[in-house]
mmCIF file of C-alpha atoms in Angstrom:
data_model
loop_
_atom_site.group_PDB
_atom_site.id
_atom_site.type_symbol
_atom_site.label_atom_id
_atom_site.label_comp_id
_atom_site.label_asym_id
_atom_site.label_seq_id
_atom_site.Cartn_x
_atom_site.Cartn_y
_atom_site.Cartn_z
ATOM 1 C CA MET A 46 107.963 67.923 80.584
ATOM 2 C CA ALA A 47 105.242 67.744 77.978
ATOM 3 C CA SER A 48 104.388 70.832 75.990
ATOM 4 C CA THR A 49 100.734 71.026 75.058
ATOM 5 C CA PRO A 50 98.176 73.680 74.152
ATOM 6 C CA ALA A 51 96.726 73.296 77.657
ATOM 7 C CA ILE A 52 100.030 74.221 79.278
ATOM 8 C CA ALA A 53 100.776 77.047 76.878
ATOM 9 C CA THR A 54 97.477 78.910 76.878
ATOM 10 C CA GLY A 55 95.274 77.643 79.683
ATOM 11 C CA ASN A 56 91.973 75.863 79.619
ATOM 12 C CA GLU A 57 90.576 78.246 76.971
ATOM 13 C CA ALA A 58 92.268 76.046 74.356
ATOM 14 C CA LEU A 59 90.628 72.874 75.646
ATOM 15 C CA SER A 60 87.343 71.261 74.771
ATOM 16 C CA PRO A 61 84.613 70.719 77.380
ATOM 17 C CA ARG A 62 85.550 67.033 77.329
ATOM 18 C CA GLN A 63 89.181 67.780 78.153
ATOM 19 C CA ASN A 64 88.136 70.167 80.926
ATOM 20 C CA ALA A 65 85.941 67.408 82.361
ATOM 21 C CA VAL A 66 88.940 65.060 82.361
ATOM 22 C CA LEU A 67 90.958 67.628 84.309
ATOM 23 C CA GLU A 68 88.132 67.971 86.824
ATOM 24 C CA SER A 69 88.158 64.185 87.273
ATOM 25 C CA ALA A 70 91.930 64.202 87.747
ATOM 26 C CA LEU A 71 91.683 66.961 90.350
ATOM 27 C CA GLY A 72 88.999 65.020 92.180
ATOM 28 C CA LEU A 73 91.246 61.951 92.261
ATOM 29 C CA LEU A 74 94.081 64.005 93.708
ATOM 30 C CA VAL A 75 91.889 65.400 96.475
ATOM 31 C CA GLU A 76 90.406 62.016 97.367
ATOM 32 C CA GLY A 77 93.429 59.754 97.033
ATOM 33 C CA GLY A 78 96.530 61.915 96.974
ATOM 34 C CA GLU A 79 99.574 61.426 94.768
ATOM 35 C CA ARG A 80 99.253 57.649 94.517
ATOM 36 C CA ALA A 81 95.773 57.902 93.045
ATOM 37 C CA LEU A 82 96.936 60.199 90.261
ATOM 38 C CA THR A 83 97.935 57.644 87.611
ATOM 39 C CA THR A 84 97.053 57.652 83.941
ATOM 40 C CA ALA A 85 95.090 54.446 84.435
ATOM 41 C CA GLY A 86 93.209 55.914 87.382
ATOM 42 C CA VAL A 87 92.416 59.170 85.578
ATOM 43 C CA ALA A 88 91.301 57.253 82.482
ATOM 44 C CA ARG A 89 88.904 55.155 84.566
ATOM 45 C CA ALA A 90 87.529 58.119 86.505
ATOM 46 C CA ALA A 91 87.054 60.220 83.372
ATOM 47 C CA ASN A 92 85.850 57.295 81.218
ATOM 48 C CA CYS A 93 88.449 57.916 78.542
ATOM 49 C CA SER A 94 91.411 56.007 77.137
ATOM 50 C CA LYS A 95 95.000 56.349 78.275
ATOM 51 C CA GLU A 96 95.881 57.079 74.662
ATOM 52 C CA SER A 97 93.633 60.149 74.768
ATOM 53 C CA LEU A 98 95.325 61.333 77.958
ATOM 54 C CA TYR A 99 98.779 61.072 76.372
ATOM 55 C CA LYS A 100 97.551 62.813 73.236
ATOM 56 C CA TRP A 101 96.002 65.709 75.149
ATOM 57 C CA PHE A 102 98.437 66.201 78.025
ATOM 58 C CA GLY A 103 101.573 64.163 77.391
ATOM 59 C CA ASP A 104 103.219 62.499 80.387
ATOM 60 C CA ARG A 105 102.280 62.770 84.069
ATOM 61 C CA ASP A 106 104.031 66.120 84.471
ATOM 62 C CA GLY A 107 102.104 67.407 81.471
ATOM 63 C CA LEU A 108 98.857 66.313 83.094
ATOM 64 C CA LEU A 109 99.827 67.984 86.380
ATOM 65 C CA ALA A 110 100.766 71.193 84.566
ATOM 66 C CA ALA A 111 97.414 71.206 82.753
ATOM 67 C CA MET A 112 95.583 70.624 86.056
ATOM 68 C CA ILE A 113 97.401 73.544 87.674
ATOM 69 C CA THR A 114 96.805 75.786 84.657
ATOM 70 C CA PHE A 115 93.142 74.821 84.762
ATOM 71 C CA GLN A 116 92.982 75.925 88.398
ATOM 72 C CA SER A 117 94.864 79.186 87.876
ATOM 73 C CA SER A 118 92.625 80.085 84.923
ATOM 74 C CA LYS A 119 89.773 80.474 87.423
ATOM 75 C CA VAL A 120 91.602 83.439 88.983
ATOM 76 C CA LYS A 121 90.631 86.207 86.598
ATOM 77 C CA ALA A 122 88.759 89.481 86.528
ATOM 78 C CA GLU A 123 85.524 90.069 84.707
ATOM 79 C CA PRO A 124 86.168 92.292 81.662
ATOM 80 C CA ALA A 125 85.174 95.918 82.119
ATOM 81 C CA ALA A 126 82.457 97.369 79.922
ATOM 82 C CA SER A 127 83.719 98.851 76.678
ATOM 83 C CA GLY A 128 85.194 102.280 77.351
ATOM 84 C CA ALA A 129 84.726 102.032 81.126
ATOM 85 C CA ARG A 130 87.581 103.616 83.037
ATOM 86 C CA GLY A 131 88.352 105.155 86.394
ATOM 87 C CA ARG A 132 89.147 104.131 89.925
ATOM 88 C CA ALA A 133 85.836 102.391 90.610
ATOM 89 C CA VAL A 134 86.215 100.203 87.512
ATOM 90 C CA LEU A 135 89.807 99.251 88.346
ATOM 91 C CA ALA A 136 88.955 98.600 92.001
ATOM 92 C CA ALA A 137 86.083 96.323 90.988
ATOM 93 C CA GLN A 138 88.343 94.334 88.664
ATOM 94 C CA LEU A 139 91.065 93.972 91.293
ATOM 95 C CA ALA A 140 88.533 92.966 93.938
ATOM 96 C CA GLY A 141 86.997 90.449 91.547
ATOM 97 C CA ILE A 142 90.268 88.728 90.774
ATOM 98 C CA GLY A 143 91.178 88.894 94.466
ATOM 99 C CA ALA A 144 87.946 87.163 95.501
ATOM 100 C CA ASN A 145 88.511 84.447 92.890
ATOM 101 C CA LEU A 146 92.061 83.993 94.159
ATOM 102 C CA LEU A 147 90.831 83.470 97.712
ATOM 103 C CA LYS A 148 88.194 80.966 96.578
ATOM 104 C CA VAL A 149 90.737 78.937 94.614
ATOM 105 C CA LEU A 150 93.359 78.989 97.380
ATOM 106 C CA ALA A 151 90.778 77.903 99.957
ATOM 107 C CA GLY A 152 89.546 75.017 97.821
ATOM 108 C CA ASP A 153 90.400 71.371 98.439
ATOM 109 C CA VAL A 154 92.284 71.155 95.137
ATOM 110 C CA SER A 155 94.709 73.978 95.929
ATOM 111 C CA LEU A 156 95.327 72.638 99.425
ATOM 112 C CA ALA A 157 95.950 69.123 98.086
ATOM 113 C CA LEU A 158 98.384 70.370 95.423
ATOM 114 C CA ASN A 159 100.311 72.531 97.892
ATOM 115 C CA ARG A 160 100.510 69.830 100.541
ATOM 116 C CA LEU A 161 101.788 67.418 97.922
ATOM 117 C CA ALA A 162 104.386 69.949 96.750
ATOM 118 C CA ILE A 163 105.535 70.525 100.335
ATOM 119 C CA GLY A 164 105.873 66.778 100.855
ATOM 120 C CA GLN A 165 107.954 66.462 97.698
ATOM 121 C CA ALA A 166 110.224 69.296 98.801
ATOM 122 C CA ARG A 167 110.883 67.511 102.100
ATOM 123 C CA ARG A 168 112.044 64.491 100.096
ATOM 124 C CA GLY A 169 114.402 66.638 98.052
ATOM 125 C CA GLU A 170 112.062 66.769 95.063
ATOM 126 C CA ALA A 171 110.788 70.044 93.621
ATOM 127 C CA ASP A 172 108.982 69.091 90.404
ATOM 128 C CA LEU A 173 105.473 69.902 91.575
ATOM 129 C CA GLY A 174 106.606 73.069 93.328
ATOM 130 C CA GLN A 175 108.131 74.261 90.061
ATOM 131 C CA LEU A 176 104.937 73.428 88.180
ATOM 132 C CA LEU A 177 102.888 75.362 90.733
ATOM 133 C CA ARG A 178 105.139 78.395 90.327
ATOM 134 C CA GLU A 179 105.222 78.298 86.534
ATOM 135 C CA HIS A 180 101.622 77.324 85.775
ATOM 136 C CA GLY A 181 99.860 78.540 88.908
ATOM 137 C CA ARG A 182 101.368 81.613 90.535
ATOM 138 C CA ARG A 183 103.057 83.142 87.494
ATOM 139 C CA PRO A 184 99.929 83.450 85.306
ATOM 140 C CA ILE A 185 98.063 84.985 88.245
ATOM 141 C CA GLU A 186 100.895 87.469 88.782
ATOM 142 C CA THR A 187 100.825 88.357 85.104
ATOM 143 C CA ARG A 188 97.071 89.046 85.128
ATOM 144 C CA LEU A 189 97.168 91.137 88.292
ATOM 145 C CA SER A 190 100.276 93.020 87.172
ATOM 146 C CA ALA A 191 98.622 93.909 83.865
ATOM 147 C CA LEU A 192 95.720 95.471 85.767
ATOM 148 C CA LEU A 193 98.090 97.385 88.035
ATOM 149 C CA GLU A 194 100.054 98.715 85.081
ATOM 150 C CA SER A 195 96.858 99.809 83.338
ATOM 151 C CA GLY A 196 95.930 101.696 86.499
ATOM 152 C CA ARG A 197 99.314 103.397 86.541
ATOM 153 C CA ARG A 198 98.953 104.406 82.895
ATOM 154 C CA GLU A 199 95.556 105.932 83.679
ATOM 155 C CA GLY A 200 97.059 107.921 86.537
ATOM 156 C CA LEU A 201 95.018 106.021 89.123
ATOM 157 C CA LEU A 202 98.013 104.353 90.799
ATOM 158 C CA ASP A 203 101.494 105.596 91.573
ATOM 159 C CA PHE A 204 104.243 103.016 92.121
ATOM 160 C CA ALA A 205 107.792 102.553 90.870
ATOM 161 C CA ASP A 206 108.078 98.772 90.696
ATOM 162 C CA THR A 207 105.294 96.563 89.342
ATOM 163 C CA ARG A 208 106.490 93.405 91.046
ATOM 164 C CA GLU A 209 106.661 95.058 94.467
ATOM 165 C CA ALA A 210 103.199 96.564 93.963
ATOM 166 C CA TYR A 211 101.873 93.135 92.990
ATOM 167 C CA ARG A 212 103.447 91.489 96.023
ATOM 168 C CA THR A 213 101.925 94.115 98.290
ATOM 169 C CA LEU A 214 98.454 93.583 96.829
ATOM 170 C CA TYR A 215 98.813 89.791 96.975
ATOM 171 C CA GLY A 216 99.869 90.015 100.610
ATOM 172 C CA LEU A 217 96.935 92.254 101.500
ATOM 173 C CA ILE A 218 94.501 89.843 99.839
ATOM 174 C CA VAL A 219 95.859 86.505 101.048
ATOM 175 C CA ARG A 220 97.579 87.499 104.323
ATOM 176 C CA ASP A 221 98.092 84.323 106.359
ATOM 177 C CA MET A 222 94.969 82.559 105.068
ATOM 178 C CA HIS A 223 96.697 79.916 102.958
ATOM 179 C CA VAL A 224 99.142 78.969 105.701
ATOM 180 C CA ARG A 225 96.306 78.696 108.201
ATOM 181 C CA LEU A 226 94.322 76.425 105.899
ATOM 182 C CA LEU A 227 97.341 74.243 105.156
ATOM 183 C CA LEU A 228 97.756 73.791 108.903
ATOM 184 C CA GLY A 229 94.138 72.694 109.242
ATOM 185 C CA ASP A 230 92.587 75.964 110.404
ATOM 186 C CA SER A 231 89.201 77.159 109.131
ATOM 187 C CA LEU A 232 88.136 80.477 107.619
ATOM 188 C CA ASP A 233 85.349 80.939 110.180
ATOM 189 C CA GLY A 234 82.905 82.216 107.586
ATOM 190 C CA GLU A 235 85.186 84.880 106.088
ATOM 191 C CA GLU A 236 83.625 86.229 102.899
ATOM 192 C CA PRO A 237 86.127 86.300 99.976
ATOM 193 C CA SER A 238 84.423 89.224 98.201
ATOM 194 C CA LYS A 239 84.405 91.377 101.327
ATOM 195 C CA ARG A 240 87.989 90.508 102.196
ATOM 196 C CA ALA A 241 89.207 91.219 98.662
ATOM 197 C CA ALA A 242 87.399 94.563 98.517
ATOM 198 C CA GLN A 243 88.964 95.546 101.855
ATOM 199 C CA ALA A 244 92.426 94.578 100.566
ATOM 200 C CA VAL A 245 91.961 96.642 97.393
ATOM 201 C CA ASP A 246 90.851 99.643 99.469
ATOM 202 C CA GLN A 247 93.990 99.298 101.588
ATOM 203 C CA PHE A 248 96.093 99.008 98.431
ATOM 204 C CA PHE A 249 94.639 102.241 97.024
ATOM 205 C CA ARG A 250 95.464 103.989 100.286
ATOM 206 C CA LEU A 251 99.083 103.010 99.730
ATOM 207 C CA PHE A 252 99.414 103.503 95.969
ATOM 208 C CA GLY A 253 96.332 105.363 94.771
ATOM 209 C CA THR A 254 96.509 108.933 93.510
ATOM 210 C CA GLU A 255 94.280 111.490 95.165
ATOM 211 C CA GLU A 256 92.780 112.503 91.857
ATOM 212 C CA ASN A 257 92.855 111.045 88.381
ATOM 213 C CA THR A 258 94.679 113.841 86.589
ATOM 214 C CA GLY A 259 95.446 111.849 83.466
ATOM 215 C CA PRO A 260 98.133 109.377 82.464
ATOM 216 C CA ALA A 261 101.007 109.078 84.902
ATOM 217 C CA PRO A 262 104.315 110.639 83.804
ATOM 218 C CA GLU A 263 106.928 108.311 82.359
ATOM 219 C CA ARG A 264 109.586 107.094 84.763
ATOM 220 C CA THR A 265 113.041 105.915 83.845
ATOM 221 C CA GLY A 266 112.734 102.164 83.606
ATOM 222 C CA ALA A 267 108.987 102.173 84.291
ATOM 223 C CA GLY A 268 107.220 99.214 82.772
ATOM 224 C CA ASN A 269 110.399 97.191 82.462
ATOM 225 C CA GLU A 270 110.013 95.297 85.710
ATOM 226 C CA ARG A 271 109.633 91.538 85.524
ATOM 227 C CA THR A 272 106.081 90.325 86.087
ATOM 228 C CA GLY A 273 106.626 86.640 85.273
#
């Protein structure tokens, strides 16, 4: 698999031109499926040379990894104002990243990538599924887990295992939405921001402290859980 700045750090390391190429590649995937995603096809759609594609992204797996990283980079929270702290600030950040997650998962690109990965798995292949885990889900887990851990340090949240707390929050946000969409169901006008805010409120009912009394006490092993 190719190793490139795009795969290592996300689309922040890419130029606007390279981001535009990834958008073209994602559009090809949605419109034509796996067969349409060739270096020649991407080069034509993005009006660039195949040599540039190889230079920027490496082989086809490198291009796929960059496309997935590009998508997952959209799932992020807006930075809090300097010095801003407290439950309301944390809740707003979690709800923001949750709403972005729902928008990305409900998009044609995410559905096309996941359907393709499922089809590969049925054929005994798992390359795309692995790329989705490593360059899609894992960075999102890392970002959300970092927010959860900051909330625990502030004394706003009380949980013993970061990964389990993350999985609970992810489940509250996504629920069965992605499965429904993959099966051809519709969202029936569900508002991502409202749904994410509701999920965060439910999460605080499970793991929130009644009052912010300062940094949470140290636990044996706390902070050593895997988040990647």
